[in-house]
Short mmCIF file of C-alpha atoms and ligand atoms in Angstrom, two decimals:
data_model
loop_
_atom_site.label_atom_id
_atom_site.label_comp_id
_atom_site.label_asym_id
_atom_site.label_seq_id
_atom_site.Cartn_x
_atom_site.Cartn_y
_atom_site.Cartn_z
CA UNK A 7 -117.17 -194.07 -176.34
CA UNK A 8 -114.40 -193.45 -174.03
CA UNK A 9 -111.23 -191.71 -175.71
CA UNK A 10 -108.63 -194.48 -174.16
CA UNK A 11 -110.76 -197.73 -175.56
CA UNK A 12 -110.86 -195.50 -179.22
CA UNK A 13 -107.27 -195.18 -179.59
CA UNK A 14 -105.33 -197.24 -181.81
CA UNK A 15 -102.30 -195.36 -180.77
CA UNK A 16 -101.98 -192.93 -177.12
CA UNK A 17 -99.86 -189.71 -178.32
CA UNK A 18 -99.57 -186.77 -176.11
CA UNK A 19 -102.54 -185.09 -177.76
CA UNK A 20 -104.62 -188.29 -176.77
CA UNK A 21 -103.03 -187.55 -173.23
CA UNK A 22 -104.74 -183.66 -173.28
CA UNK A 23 -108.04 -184.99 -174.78
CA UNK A 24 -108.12 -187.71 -171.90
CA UNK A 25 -107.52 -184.96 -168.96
CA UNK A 26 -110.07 -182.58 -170.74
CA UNK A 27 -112.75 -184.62 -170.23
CA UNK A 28 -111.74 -185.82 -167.33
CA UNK A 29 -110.46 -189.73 -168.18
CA UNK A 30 -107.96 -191.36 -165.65
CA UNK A 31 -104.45 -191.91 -167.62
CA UNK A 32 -102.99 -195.09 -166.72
CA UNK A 33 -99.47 -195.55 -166.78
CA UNK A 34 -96.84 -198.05 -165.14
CA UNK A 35 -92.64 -198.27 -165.33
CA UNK A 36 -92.01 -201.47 -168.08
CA UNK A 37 -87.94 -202.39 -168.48
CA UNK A 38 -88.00 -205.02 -171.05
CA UNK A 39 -89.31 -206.44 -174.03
CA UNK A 40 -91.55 -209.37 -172.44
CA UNK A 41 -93.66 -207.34 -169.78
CA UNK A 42 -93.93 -204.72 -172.32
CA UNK A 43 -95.84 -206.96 -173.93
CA UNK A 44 -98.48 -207.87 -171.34
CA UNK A 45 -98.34 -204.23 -170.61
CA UNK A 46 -99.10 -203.25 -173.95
CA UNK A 47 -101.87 -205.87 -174.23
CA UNK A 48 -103.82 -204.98 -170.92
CA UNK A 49 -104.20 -201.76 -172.18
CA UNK A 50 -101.86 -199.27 -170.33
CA UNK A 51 -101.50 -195.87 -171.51
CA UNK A 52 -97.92 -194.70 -170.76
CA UNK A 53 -95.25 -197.21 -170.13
CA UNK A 54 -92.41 -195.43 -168.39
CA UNK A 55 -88.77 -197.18 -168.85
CA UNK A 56 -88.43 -195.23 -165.29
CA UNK A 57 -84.80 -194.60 -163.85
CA UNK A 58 -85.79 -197.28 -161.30
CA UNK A 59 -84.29 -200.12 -163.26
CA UNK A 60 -81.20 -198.96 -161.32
CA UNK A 61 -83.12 -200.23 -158.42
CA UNK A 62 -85.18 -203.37 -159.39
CA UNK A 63 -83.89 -204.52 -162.34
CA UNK A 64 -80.00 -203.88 -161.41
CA UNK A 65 -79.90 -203.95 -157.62
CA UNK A 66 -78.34 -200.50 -157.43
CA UNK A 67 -79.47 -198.39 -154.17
CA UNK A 68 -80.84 -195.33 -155.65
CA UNK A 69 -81.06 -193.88 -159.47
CA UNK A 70 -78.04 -192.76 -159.22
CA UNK A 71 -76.19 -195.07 -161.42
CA UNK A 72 -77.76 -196.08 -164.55
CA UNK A 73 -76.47 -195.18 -167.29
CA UNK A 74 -77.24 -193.91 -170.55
CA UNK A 75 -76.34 -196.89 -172.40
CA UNK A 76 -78.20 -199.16 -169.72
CA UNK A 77 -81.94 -196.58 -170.52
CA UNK A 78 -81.10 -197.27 -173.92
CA UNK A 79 -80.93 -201.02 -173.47
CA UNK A 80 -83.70 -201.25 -171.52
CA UNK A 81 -86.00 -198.85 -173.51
CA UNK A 82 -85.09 -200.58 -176.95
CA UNK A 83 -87.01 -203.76 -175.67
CA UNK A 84 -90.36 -201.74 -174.39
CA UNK A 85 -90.40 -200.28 -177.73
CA UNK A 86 -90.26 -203.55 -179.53
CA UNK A 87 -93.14 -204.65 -177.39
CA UNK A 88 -95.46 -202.03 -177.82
CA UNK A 89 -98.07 -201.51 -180.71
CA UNK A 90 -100.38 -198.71 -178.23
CA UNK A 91 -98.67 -197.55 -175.03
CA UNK A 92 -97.10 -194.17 -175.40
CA UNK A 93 -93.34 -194.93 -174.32
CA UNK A 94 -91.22 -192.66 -172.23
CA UNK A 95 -87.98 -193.03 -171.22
CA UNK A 96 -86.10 -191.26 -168.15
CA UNK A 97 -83.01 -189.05 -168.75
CA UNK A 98 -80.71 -190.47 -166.28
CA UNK A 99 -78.62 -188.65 -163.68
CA UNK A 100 -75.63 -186.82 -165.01
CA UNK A 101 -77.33 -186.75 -168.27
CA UNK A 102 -78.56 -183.53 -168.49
CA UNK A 103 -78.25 -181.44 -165.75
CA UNK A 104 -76.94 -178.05 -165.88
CA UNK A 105 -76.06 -178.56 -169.72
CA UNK A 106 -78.60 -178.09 -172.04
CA UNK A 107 -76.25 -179.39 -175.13
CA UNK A 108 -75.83 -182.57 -173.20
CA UNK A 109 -79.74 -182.54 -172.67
CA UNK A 110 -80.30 -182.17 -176.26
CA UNK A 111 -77.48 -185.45 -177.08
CA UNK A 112 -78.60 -187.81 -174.60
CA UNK A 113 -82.42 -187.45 -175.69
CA UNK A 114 -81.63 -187.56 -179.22
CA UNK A 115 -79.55 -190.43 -178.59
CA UNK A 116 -82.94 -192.19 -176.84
CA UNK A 117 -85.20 -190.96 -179.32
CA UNK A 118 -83.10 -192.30 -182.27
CA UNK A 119 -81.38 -195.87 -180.36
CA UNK A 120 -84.38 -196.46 -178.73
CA UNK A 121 -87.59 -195.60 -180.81
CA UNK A 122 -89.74 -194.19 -177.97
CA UNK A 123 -92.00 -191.57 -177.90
CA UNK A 124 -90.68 -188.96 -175.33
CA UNK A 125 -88.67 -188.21 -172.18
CA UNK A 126 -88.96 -187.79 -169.11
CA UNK A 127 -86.46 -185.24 -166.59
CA UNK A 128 -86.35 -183.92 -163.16
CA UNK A 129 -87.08 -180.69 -161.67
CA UNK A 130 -88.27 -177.35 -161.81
CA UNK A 131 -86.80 -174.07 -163.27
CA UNK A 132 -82.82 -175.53 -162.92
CA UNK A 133 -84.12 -177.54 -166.31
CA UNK A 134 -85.99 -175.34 -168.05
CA UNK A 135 -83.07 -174.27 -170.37
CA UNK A 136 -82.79 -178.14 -171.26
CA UNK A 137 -86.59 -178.45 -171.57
CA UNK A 138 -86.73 -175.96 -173.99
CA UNK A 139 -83.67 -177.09 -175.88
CA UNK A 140 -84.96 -181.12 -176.10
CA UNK A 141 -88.30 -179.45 -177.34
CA UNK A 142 -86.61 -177.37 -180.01
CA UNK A 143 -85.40 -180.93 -181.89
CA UNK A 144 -89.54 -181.78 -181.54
CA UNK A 145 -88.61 -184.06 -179.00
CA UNK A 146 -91.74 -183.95 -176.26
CA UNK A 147 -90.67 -183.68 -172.96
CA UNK A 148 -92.33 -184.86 -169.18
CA UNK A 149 -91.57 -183.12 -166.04
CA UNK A 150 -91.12 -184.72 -162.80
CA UNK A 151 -91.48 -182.93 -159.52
CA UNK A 152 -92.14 -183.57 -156.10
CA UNK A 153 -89.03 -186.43 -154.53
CA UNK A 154 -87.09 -186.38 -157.40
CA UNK A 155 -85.34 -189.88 -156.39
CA UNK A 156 -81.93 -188.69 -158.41
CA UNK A 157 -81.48 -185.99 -155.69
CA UNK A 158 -82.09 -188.53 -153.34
CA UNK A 159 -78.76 -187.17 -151.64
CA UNK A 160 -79.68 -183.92 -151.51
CA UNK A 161 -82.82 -184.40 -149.81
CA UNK A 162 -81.20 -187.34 -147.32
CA UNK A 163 -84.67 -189.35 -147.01
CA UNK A 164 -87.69 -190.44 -149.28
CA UNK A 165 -90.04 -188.96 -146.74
CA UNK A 166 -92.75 -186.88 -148.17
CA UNK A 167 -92.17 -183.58 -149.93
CA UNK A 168 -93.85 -180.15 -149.86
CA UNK A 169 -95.61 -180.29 -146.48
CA UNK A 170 -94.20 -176.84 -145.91
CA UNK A 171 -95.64 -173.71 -147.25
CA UNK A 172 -92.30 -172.41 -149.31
CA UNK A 173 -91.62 -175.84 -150.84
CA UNK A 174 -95.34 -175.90 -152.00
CA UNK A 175 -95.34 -172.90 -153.09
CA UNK A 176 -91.75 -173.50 -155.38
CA UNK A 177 -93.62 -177.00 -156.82
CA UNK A 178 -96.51 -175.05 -158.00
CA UNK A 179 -94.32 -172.36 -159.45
CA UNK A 180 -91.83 -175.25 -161.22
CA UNK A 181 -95.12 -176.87 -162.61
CA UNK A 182 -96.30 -173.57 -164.35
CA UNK A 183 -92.31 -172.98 -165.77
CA UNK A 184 -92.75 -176.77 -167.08
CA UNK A 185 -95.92 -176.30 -168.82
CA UNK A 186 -95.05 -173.07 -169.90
CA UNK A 187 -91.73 -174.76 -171.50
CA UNK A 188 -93.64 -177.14 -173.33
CA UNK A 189 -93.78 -179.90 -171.18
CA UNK A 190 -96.83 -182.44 -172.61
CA UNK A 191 -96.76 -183.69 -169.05
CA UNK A 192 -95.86 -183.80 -165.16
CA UNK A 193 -95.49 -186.85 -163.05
CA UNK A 194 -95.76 -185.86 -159.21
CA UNK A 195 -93.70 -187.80 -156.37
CA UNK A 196 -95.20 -188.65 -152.81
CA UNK A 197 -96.45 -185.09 -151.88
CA UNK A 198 -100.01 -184.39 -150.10
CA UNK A 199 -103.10 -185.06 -151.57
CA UNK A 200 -104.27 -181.64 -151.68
CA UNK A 201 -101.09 -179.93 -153.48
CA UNK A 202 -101.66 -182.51 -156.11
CA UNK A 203 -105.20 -181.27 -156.82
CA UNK A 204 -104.51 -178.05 -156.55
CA UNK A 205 -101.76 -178.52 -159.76
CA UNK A 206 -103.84 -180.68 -161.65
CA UNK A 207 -106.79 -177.99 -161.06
CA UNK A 208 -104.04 -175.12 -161.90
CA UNK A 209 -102.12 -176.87 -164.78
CA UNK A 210 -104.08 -177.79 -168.48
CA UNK A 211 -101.47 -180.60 -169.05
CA UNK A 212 -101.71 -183.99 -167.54
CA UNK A 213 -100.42 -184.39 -163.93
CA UNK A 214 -99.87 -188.30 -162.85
CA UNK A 215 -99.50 -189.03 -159.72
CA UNK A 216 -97.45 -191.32 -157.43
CA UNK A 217 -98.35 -190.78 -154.20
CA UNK A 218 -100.19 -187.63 -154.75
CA UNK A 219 -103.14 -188.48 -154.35
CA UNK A 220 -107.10 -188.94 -156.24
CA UNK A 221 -107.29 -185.73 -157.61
CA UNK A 222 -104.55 -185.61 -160.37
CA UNK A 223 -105.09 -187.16 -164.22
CA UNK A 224 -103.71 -190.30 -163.82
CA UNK A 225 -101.26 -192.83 -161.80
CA UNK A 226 -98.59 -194.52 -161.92
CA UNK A 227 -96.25 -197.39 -159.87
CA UNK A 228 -93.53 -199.00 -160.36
CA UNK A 229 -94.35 -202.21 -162.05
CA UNK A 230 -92.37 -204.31 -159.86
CA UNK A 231 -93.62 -203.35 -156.77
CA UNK A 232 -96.89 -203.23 -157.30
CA UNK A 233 -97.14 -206.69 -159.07
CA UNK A 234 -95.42 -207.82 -155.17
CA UNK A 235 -91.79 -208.94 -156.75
CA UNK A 236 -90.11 -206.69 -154.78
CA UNK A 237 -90.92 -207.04 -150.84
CA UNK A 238 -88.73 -204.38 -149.13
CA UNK A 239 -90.47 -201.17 -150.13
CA UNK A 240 -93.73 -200.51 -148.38
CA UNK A 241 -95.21 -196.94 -148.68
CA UNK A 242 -98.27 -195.98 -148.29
CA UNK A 243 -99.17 -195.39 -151.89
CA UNK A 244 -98.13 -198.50 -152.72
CA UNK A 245 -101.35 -201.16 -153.77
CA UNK A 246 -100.24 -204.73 -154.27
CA UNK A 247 -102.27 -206.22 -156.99
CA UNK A 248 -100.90 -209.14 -156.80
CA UNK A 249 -97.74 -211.55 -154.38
CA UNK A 250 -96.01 -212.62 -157.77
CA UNK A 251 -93.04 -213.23 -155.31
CA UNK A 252 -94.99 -215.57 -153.50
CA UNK A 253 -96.36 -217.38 -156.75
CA UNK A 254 -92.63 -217.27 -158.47
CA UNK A 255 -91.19 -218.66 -155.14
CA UNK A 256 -93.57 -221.45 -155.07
CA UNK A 257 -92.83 -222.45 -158.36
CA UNK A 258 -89.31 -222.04 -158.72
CA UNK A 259 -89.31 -224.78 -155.63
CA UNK A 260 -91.71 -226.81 -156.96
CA UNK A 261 -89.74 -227.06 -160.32
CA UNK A 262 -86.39 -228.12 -158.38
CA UNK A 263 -88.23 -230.66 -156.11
CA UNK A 264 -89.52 -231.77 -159.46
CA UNK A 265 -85.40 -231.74 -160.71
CA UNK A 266 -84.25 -233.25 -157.74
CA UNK A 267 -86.46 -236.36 -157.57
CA UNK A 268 -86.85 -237.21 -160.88
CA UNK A 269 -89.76 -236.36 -161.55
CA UNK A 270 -88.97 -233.61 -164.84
CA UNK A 271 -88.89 -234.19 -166.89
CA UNK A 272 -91.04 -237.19 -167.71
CA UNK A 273 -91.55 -239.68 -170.95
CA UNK A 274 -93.72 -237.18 -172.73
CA UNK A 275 -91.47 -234.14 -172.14
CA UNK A 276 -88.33 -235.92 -173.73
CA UNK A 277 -87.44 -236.84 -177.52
O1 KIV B 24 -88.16 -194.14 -162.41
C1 KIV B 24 -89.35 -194.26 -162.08
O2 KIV B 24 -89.86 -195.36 -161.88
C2 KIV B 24 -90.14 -193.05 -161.91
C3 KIV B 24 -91.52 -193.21 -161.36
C4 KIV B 24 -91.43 -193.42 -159.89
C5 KIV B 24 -92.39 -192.07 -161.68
O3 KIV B 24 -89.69 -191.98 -162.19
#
């Protein structure tokens, strides 16, 4: 029997036993209590309350300004949702950066506010102090590397990352320094195919993937895009399961039409 349909429960050491024998991990951004739920129930194995509620859920540009108290918010419905998922929440910008104290705070502050299961920061040896501090309180920590979307300004586009040699070579040597550190995990942003294999090949924790291509342990998308809500973003790792924007449109019209002429409600939908 495969280890994800066994599970009662995904932990991190489920994660390890999926990669080891070689099981896709599933895992998609949730932001509130009721698609948690439907999450949850379909069987995903990570939900990540990702940073990019700043984006679809608030309207905000980049990740740059969530807050602290907005992750909280946010997470605190996922984790009322979920019975199986393993739930991890993103550190947000300004958060934990370049102080390891303030690291340690903000996660506990998740970890105890929110009830998830873990958290998830940006980048490479600048945060291993902070890694290794948030781990000391037995808090489990996932890496991100790759386009790091809070250093969006740094960078000045969201074009793909690590096409050059040095920058390659600097992701593959952050990756070791995270797993080393004690990350349980690494999610990798839109960088080629073939630097995503060669981590997952080189690393013995789980490496997801968005927009890294086939090779690594798992996936993941943002929820709302590729459910089609949001219409803007296009990349080419994106797969559309499904035009919900289309369907919601449709019926939000249908339902004023319906307002409009008199039609809702109707004798049997009165008292
Ligand atoms: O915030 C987010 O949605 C993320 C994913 C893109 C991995 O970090």
């Amino acid at each position: 029997m495969s280890i994800h349909s066994s599970v009662k429960r995904v932990t991190t050491h489920v994660l390890y036993e999926m990669k080891l024998k070689g099981e896709k991990i599933a895992m998609l951004t949730g932001y509130d209590y009721s698609m948690a739920r439907i999450l949850d129930q379909a069987g995903i194995d990570i939900i990540l309350v990702g940073d990019s509620a700043s984006n679809v859920m608030a309207g905000n540009e980049t990740t740059v300004p969530i807050t602290l108290n907005e992750m909280i918010y946010h997470a605190s419905g996922v984790v009322r949702a979920v019975n199986r998922a393993l739930v991890v929440v993103d550190l947000p910008f300004g958060t934990y950066q370049g102080n390891s104290r303030e690291a340690l705070q903000s996660s506990i502050r998740i970890m105890k506010e929110t009830g998830a299961h873990a958290v998830k920061l940006e980048g490479g040896s600048e945060i291993k102090e902070s890694v290794e501090r948030i781990l000391s309180a037995g808090i489990p920590v996932m890496g991100h590397l790759g386009l790091t979307p809070q250093s969006i300004h740094k960078f000045g586009t969201y074009v793909v990352r690590a096409t050059e040699k040095e920058e390659a070579e600097k992701l593959v040597e952050d990756s070791r320094i995270l797993e080393e550190a004690g990350c349980f995990a690494l999610v990798l942003e839109k960088i080629p195919a073939s630097l995503g294999k060669r981590v997952a090949e080189e690393r013995k924790i789980p490496v997801i993937g968005i927009g890294a291509g086939r090779h690594v342990d798992g996936q993941v998308l943002v929820l709302h895009d590729m459910l089609g809500i949001t219409q803007e973003f296009s990349p080419r790792f994106l797969r559309r399961y499904h035009n919900l924007h289309a369907e919601m449109f449709g019926a939000i019209q249908n339902y004023i039409n319906d307002v409009r002429s008199l039609d809702f409600p109707n004798e049997k939908e009165q008292y």
